[in-house]
Amino acid sequence: MHIDLSEILSRENLVKELEVPFEAEKIRYYGDDANIVSKQPVKLTLQNEGKNKAYIKGETSFGLMLKCGRCLKPVEYQMRLTPEVRIPCESEEGSEELSYVSGHSFDVDGFVLDECYVQLPMNVLCSEDCKGLCIKCGKNLNEGSCNCDTFVPDPRMTRILDIYNANKEEV
Ligand SMILES: [Zn+2]
Ligand SMILES: [Zn+2]
């Protein structure tokens, strides 16, 4: 949903609080679509900070359907986000273009998703001791063992494989 910033940028000392729906349905996650579920409205606080200046803070939470990094089972991962921004956005390199601001139009979904991409986990697990899939036959080892000869020399190997897989998916 887009909101109009004209009033907050022009009326000195104005503070506004509002709740708007979060409309995004999915995000890209390592080349895959991850559905957004159990959404909450976005609580916004808008604060005028002088002529054509404003501070905007948001707060929301939702679930992201990701896949377990070991067994690929869907896992609902809870995101709690509190994005904030100053407009105009000044950084060391000068004034920064924000993808979700166009003129006086402010894209609330874009604002939340920008922060979401920063906070995304590298890897999620359905449970800390997920046994993963058999590397030979692909059986989900949480549901029972198979008859393959897959000698794992050290339980720490699963950790190393997680890191290896996470890095591999990033390329
Ligand atoms: Zn798992
Ligand atoms: Zn097997």
PDB file of C-alpha atoms and ligand atoms in Angstrom:
ATOM      1  CA  MET A   1       0.000   0.000   0.000  1.00  0.00           C
ATOM      2  CA  HIS A   2       1.206   3.480  -0.851  1.00  0.00           C
ATOM      3  CA  ILE A   3       0.742   6.416   1.491  1.00  0.00           C
ATOM      4  CA  ASP A   4       1.033  10.099   0.655  1.00  0.00           C
ATOM      5  CA  LEU A   5       3.774  11.963   2.518  1.00  0.00           C
ATOM      6  CA  SER A   6       2.732  15.479   1.450  1.00  0.00           C
ATOM      7  CA  GLU A   7       1.194  16.392   4.797  1.00  0.00           C
ATOM      8  CA  ILE A   8       3.937  14.955   7.032  1.00  0.00           C
ATOM      9  CA  LEU A   9       6.640  16.675   4.956  1.00  0.00           C
ATOM     10  CA  SER A  10       4.945  20.060   5.062  1.00  0.00           C
ATOM     11  CA  ARG A  11       3.267  20.460   8.466  1.00  0.00           C
ATOM     12  CA  GLU A  12       5.828  21.335  11.081  1.00  0.00           C
ATOM     13  CA  ASN A  13       5.971  19.109  14.196  1.00  0.00           C
ATOM     14  CA  LEU A  14       3.159  16.904  12.970  1.00  0.00           C
ATOM     15  CA  VAL A  15       3.212  13.373  14.357  1.00  0.00           C
ATOM     16  CA  LYS A  16       0.915  10.741  12.915  1.00  0.00           C
ATOM     17  CA  GLU A  17       0.322   7.127  13.785  1.00  0.00           C
ATOM     18  CA  LEU A  18      -1.447   4.784  11.469  1.00  0.00           C
ATOM     19  CA  GLU A  19      -1.917   1.141  10.660  1.00  0.00           C
ATOM     20  CA  VAL A  20      -1.893  -0.071   7.106  1.00  0.00           C
ATOM     21  CA  PRO A  21      -2.223  -3.561   5.686  1.00  0.00           C
ATOM     22  CA  PHE A  22       0.890  -5.410   4.592  1.00  0.00           C
ATOM     23  CA  GLU A  23       0.063  -6.588   1.096  1.00  0.00           C
ATOM     24  CA  ALA A  24       3.161  -8.472  -0.070  1.00  0.00           C
ATOM     25  CA  GLU A  25       2.464 -12.150  -0.774  1.00  0.00           C
ATOM     26  CA  LYS A  26       5.968 -13.543  -1.201  1.00  0.00           C
ATOM     27  CA  ILE A  27       9.649 -12.721  -1.319  1.00  0.00           C
ATOM     28  CA  ARG A  28      12.623 -14.110  -3.198  1.00  0.00           C
ATOM     29  CA  TYR A  29      14.777 -16.325  -1.023  1.00  0.00           C
ATOM     30  CA  TYR A  30      17.945 -17.781  -2.577  1.00  0.00           C
ATOM     31  CA  GLY A  31      16.326 -18.018  -5.990  1.00  0.00           C
ATOM     32  CA  ASP A  32      13.053 -19.430  -4.646  1.00  0.00           C
ATOM     33  CA  ASP A  33       9.708 -17.866  -3.787  1.00  0.00           C
ATOM     34  CA  ALA A  34       8.933 -17.871  -0.068  1.00  0.00           C
ATOM     35  CA  ASN A  35       5.293 -17.239   0.798  1.00  0.00           C
ATOM     36  CA  ILE A  36       4.392 -14.691   3.443  1.00  0.00           C
ATOM     37  CA  VAL A  37       1.827 -16.028   5.921  1.00  0.00           C
ATOM     38  CA  SER A  38       0.110 -14.886   9.148  1.00  0.00           C
ATOM     39  CA  LYS A  39       0.564 -11.213   8.368  1.00  0.00           C
ATOM     40  CA  GLN A  40       0.009  -8.360  10.792  1.00  0.00           C
ATOM     41  CA  PRO A  41      -0.799  -4.784   9.790  1.00  0.00           C
ATOM     42  CA  VAL A  42       2.147  -2.402   9.673  1.00  0.00           C
ATOM     43  CA  LYS A  43       2.090   0.145  12.503  1.00  0.00           C
ATOM     44  CA  LEU A  44       3.619   3.364  11.277  1.00  0.00           C
ATOM     45  CA  THR A  45       4.801   6.414  13.168  1.00  0.00           C
ATOM     46  CA  LEU A  46       5.448   9.446  10.992  1.00  0.00           C
ATOM     47  CA  GLN A  47       7.098  12.491  12.390  1.00  0.00           C
ATOM     48  CA  ASN A  48       7.793  15.799  10.724  1.00  0.00           C
ATOM     49  CA  GLU A  49      11.371  16.990  11.280  1.00  0.00           C
ATOM     50  CA  GLY A  50      11.280  20.324   9.480  1.00  0.00           C
ATOM     51  CA  LYS A  51      10.587  21.484   5.969  1.00  0.00           C
ATOM     52  CA  ASN A  52      10.505  18.461   3.618  1.00  0.00           C
ATOM     53  CA  LYS A  53      11.972  16.230   6.298  1.00  0.00           C
ATOM     54  CA  ALA A  54      10.382  13.324   8.099  1.00  0.00           C
ATOM     55  CA  TYR A  55      11.226  10.327  10.235  1.00  0.00           C
ATOM     56  CA  ILE A  56       9.256   7.152   9.593  1.00  0.00           C
ATOM     57  CA  LYS A  57       9.232   4.084  11.772  1.00  0.00           C
ATOM     58  CA  GLY A  58       7.352   0.864  11.176  1.00  0.00           C
ATOM     59  CA  GLU A  59       6.595  -2.253  13.145  1.00  0.00           C
ATOM     60  CA  THR A  60       5.181  -5.518  11.932  1.00  0.00           C
ATOM     61  CA  SER A  61       5.584  -9.266  12.035  1.00  0.00           C
ATOM     62  CA  PHE A  62       4.747 -12.141   9.732  1.00  0.00           C
ATOM     63  CA  GLY A  63       5.676 -15.707   8.994  1.00  0.00           C
ATOM     64  CA  LEU A  64       7.817 -16.737   6.058  1.00  0.00           C
ATOM     65  CA  MET A  65       7.492 -20.226   4.626  1.00  0.00           C
ATOM     66  CA  LEU A  66      11.085 -21.358   4.173  1.00  0.00           C
ATOM     67  CA  LYS A  67      12.526 -24.815   3.669  1.00  0.00           C
ATOM     68  CA  CYS A  68      14.579 -26.639   6.239  1.00  0.00           C
ATOM     69  CA  GLY A  69      18.188 -26.425   5.081  1.00  0.00           C
ATOM     70  CA  ARG A  70      18.716 -30.120   5.763  1.00  0.00           C
ATOM     71  CA  CYS A  71      15.492 -32.024   4.988  1.00  0.00           C
ATOM     72  CA  LEU A  72      13.623 -29.403   2.854  1.00  0.00           C
ATOM     73  CA  LYS A  73      10.480 -29.626   5.017  1.00  0.00           C
ATOM     74  CA  PRO A  74       8.541 -26.311   5.034  1.00  0.00           C
ATOM     75  CA  VAL A  75       9.251 -24.255   8.143  1.00  0.00           C
ATOM     76  CA  GLU A  76       7.365 -21.137   9.197  1.00  0.00           C
ATOM     77  CA  TYR A  77      10.012 -18.629  10.188  1.00  0.00           C
ATOM     78  CA  GLN A  78       8.833 -15.630  12.226  1.00  0.00           C
ATOM     79  CA  MET A  79      10.062 -12.221  11.119  1.00  0.00           C
ATOM     80  CA  ARG A  80       9.698  -9.272  13.481  1.00  0.00           C
ATOM     81  CA  LEU A  81      10.697  -6.076  11.771  1.00  0.00           C
ATOM     82  CA  THR A  82      11.072  -2.498  12.911  1.00  0.00           C
ATOM     83  CA  PRO A  83      12.256  -0.614   9.817  1.00  0.00           C
ATOM     84  CA  GLU A  84      12.999   3.089  10.140  1.00  0.00           C
ATOM     85  CA  VAL A  85      14.104   5.777   7.749  1.00  0.00           C
ATOM     86  CA  ARG A  86      14.710   9.509   7.531  1.00  0.00           C
ATOM     87  CA  ILE A  87      13.533  11.374   4.469  1.00  0.00           C
ATOM     88  CA  PRO A  88      15.482  12.630   2.670  1.00  0.00           C
ATOM     89  CA  CYS A  89      17.821   9.733   3.329  1.00  0.00           C
ATOM     90  CA  GLU A  90      21.295  11.185   3.910  1.00  0.00           C
ATOM     91  CA  SER A  91      24.311   8.907   3.991  1.00  0.00           C
ATOM     92  CA  GLU A  92      28.033   9.604   3.866  1.00  0.00           C
ATOM     93  CA  GLU A  93      27.864   9.647   0.093  1.00  0.00           C
ATOM     94  CA  GLY A  94      25.141  12.282   0.144  1.00  0.00           C
ATOM     95  CA  SER A  95      21.467  11.939  -0.488  1.00  0.00           C
ATOM     96  CA  GLU A  96      20.450   8.325  -1.059  1.00  0.00           C
ATOM     97  CA  GLU A  97      17.705   7.174  -3.434  1.00  0.00           C
ATOM     98  CA  LEU A  98      15.151   4.948  -1.726  1.00  0.00           C
ATOM     99  CA  SER A  99      13.510   2.336  -3.910  1.00  0.00           C
ATOM    100  CA  TYR A 100      10.195   2.649  -2.041  1.00  0.00           C
ATOM    101  CA  VAL A 101       9.881   6.439  -2.194  1.00  0.00           C
ATOM    102  CA  SER A 102       8.778   8.179  -5.343  1.00  0.00           C
ATOM    103  CA  GLY A 103       8.038  11.872  -4.979  1.00  0.00           C
ATOM    104  CA  HIS A 104       5.610  12.042  -2.065  1.00  0.00           C
ATOM    105  CA  SER A 105       4.449   8.478  -2.506  1.00  0.00           C
ATOM    106  CA  PHE A 106       5.716   5.998   0.082  1.00  0.00           C
ATOM    107  CA  ASP A 107       5.416   2.268  -0.586  1.00  0.00           C
ATOM    108  CA  VAL A 108       4.861   0.602   2.797  1.00  0.00           C
ATOM    109  CA  ASP A 109       5.427  -2.933   1.462  1.00  0.00           C
ATOM    110  CA  GLY A 110       8.742  -1.864  -0.062  1.00  0.00           C
ATOM    111  CA  PHE A 111       9.782  -0.204   3.208  1.00  0.00           C
ATOM    112  CA  VAL A 112       9.118  -3.414   5.170  1.00  0.00           C
ATOM    113  CA  LEU A 113      10.643  -5.730   2.543  1.00  0.00           C
ATOM    114  CA  ASP A 114      13.837  -3.685   2.372  1.00  0.00           C
ATOM    115  CA  GLU A 115      14.388  -4.443   6.068  1.00  0.00           C
ATOM    116  CA  CYS A 116      13.195  -8.019   5.619  1.00  0.00           C
ATOM    117  CA  TYR A 117      15.974  -8.752   3.106  1.00  0.00           C
ATOM    118  CA  VAL A 118      18.561  -7.419   5.565  1.00  0.00           C
ATOM    119  CA  GLN A 119      17.246  -9.644   8.375  1.00  0.00           C
ATOM    120  CA  LEU A 120      16.725 -12.853   6.410  1.00  0.00           C
ATOM    121  CA  PRO A 121      18.405 -15.892   7.947  1.00  0.00           C
ATOM    122  CA  MET A 122      21.096 -17.689   5.938  1.00  0.00           C
ATOM    123  CA  ASN A 123      19.622 -21.046   6.773  1.00  0.00           C
ATOM    124  CA  VAL A 124      16.705 -22.378   8.805  1.00  0.00           C
ATOM    125  CA  LEU A 125      16.219 -25.810  10.318  1.00  0.00           C
ATOM    126  CA  CYS A 126      12.944 -27.590  11.127  1.00  0.00           C
ATOM    127  CA  SER A 127      14.621 -28.538  14.398  1.00  0.00           C
ATOM    128  CA  GLU A 128      18.146 -28.222  15.788  1.00  0.00           C
ATOM    129  CA  ASP A 129      18.675 -31.980  15.543  1.00  0.00           C
ATOM    130  CA  CYS A 130      17.137 -32.483  12.094  1.00  0.00           C
ATOM    131  CA  LYS A 131      18.837 -35.527  10.594  1.00  0.00           C
ATOM    132  CA  GLY A 132      18.406 -34.294   7.029  1.00  0.00           C
ATOM    133  CA  LEU A 133      18.132 -36.389   3.899  1.00  0.00           C
ATOM    134  CA  CYS A 134      20.173 -39.432   3.038  1.00  0.00           C
ATOM    135  CA  ILE A 135      22.822 -38.236   0.612  1.00  0.00           C
ATOM    136  CA  LYS A 136      22.477 -41.458  -1.388  1.00  0.00           C
ATOM    137  CA  CYS A 137      18.733 -42.280  -1.635  1.00  0.00           C
ATOM    138  CA  GLY A 138      17.225 -38.946  -0.526  1.00  0.00           C
ATOM    139  CA  LYS A 139      15.089 -40.471   2.236  1.00  0.00           C
ATOM    140  CA  ASN A 140      14.078 -38.113   5.029  1.00  0.00           C
ATOM    141  CA  LEU A 141      16.104 -39.583   7.911  1.00  0.00           C
ATOM    142  CA  ASN A 142      13.791 -37.978  10.510  1.00  0.00           C
ATOM    143  CA  GLU A 143      11.192 -40.525   9.370  1.00  0.00           C
ATOM    144  CA  GLY A 144      13.481 -43.504   9.801  1.00  0.00           C
ATOM    145  CA  SER A 145      16.802 -44.762   8.554  1.00  0.00           C
ATOM    146  CA  CYS A 146      17.560 -46.333   5.215  1.00  0.00           C
ATOM    147  CA  ASN A 147      19.924 -49.104   4.283  1.00  0.00           C
ATOM    148  CA  CYS A 148      22.524 -47.003   2.514  1.00  0.00           C
ATOM    149  CA  ASP A 149      26.123 -47.058   3.603  1.00  0.00           C
ATOM    150  CA  THR A 150      26.630 -43.413   4.562  1.00  0.00           C
ATOM    151  CA  PHE A 151      29.284 -43.428   7.218  1.00  0.00           C
ATOM    152  CA  VAL A 152      29.558 -39.952   8.752  1.00  0.00           C
ATOM    153  CA  PRO A 153      32.854 -39.721  10.595  1.00  0.00           C
ATOM    154  CA  ASP A 154      31.833 -36.965  12.984  1.00  0.00           C
ATOM    155  CA  PRO A 155      28.469 -35.428  13.943  1.00  0.00           C
ATOM    156  CA  ARG A 156      30.039 -32.009  13.419  1.00  0.00           C
ATOM    157  CA  MET A 157      30.090 -32.870   9.723  1.00  0.00           C
ATOM    158  CA  THR A 158      26.386 -31.941   9.480  1.00  0.00           C
ATOM    159  CA  ARG A 159      27.303 -28.408  10.611  1.00  0.00           C
ATOM    160  CA  ILE A 160      30.020 -28.182   8.009  1.00  0.00           C
ATOM    161  CA  LEU A 161      27.597 -29.432   5.365  1.00  0.00           C
ATOM    162  CA  ASP A 162      25.097 -26.719   6.418  1.00  0.00           C
ATOM    163  CA  ILE A 163      27.714 -24.036   5.915  1.00  0.00           C
ATOM    164  CA  TYR A 164      28.780 -25.592   2.652  1.00  0.00           C
ATOM    165  CA  ASN A 165      25.190 -25.729   1.355  1.00  0.00           C
ATOM    166  CA  ALA A 166      24.414 -22.174   2.488  1.00  0.00           C
ATOM    167  CA  ASN A 167      27.466 -20.852   0.653  1.00  0.00           C
ATOM    168  CA  LYS A 168      26.712 -22.917  -2.413  1.00  0.00           C
ATOM    169  CA  GLU A 169      23.167 -21.517  -2.689  1.00  0.00           C
ATOM    170  CA  GLU A 170      24.446 -17.971  -2.455  1.00  0.00           C
ATOM    171  CA  VAL A 171      26.532 -18.171  -5.625  1.00  0.00           C
TER     172      VAL A 171
HETATM  173 ZN    ZN B   1      14.681 -30.604   8.690  1.00  0.00          ZN
HETATM  174 ZN    ZN B   2      19.649 -43.832   1.901  1.00  0.00          ZN
END
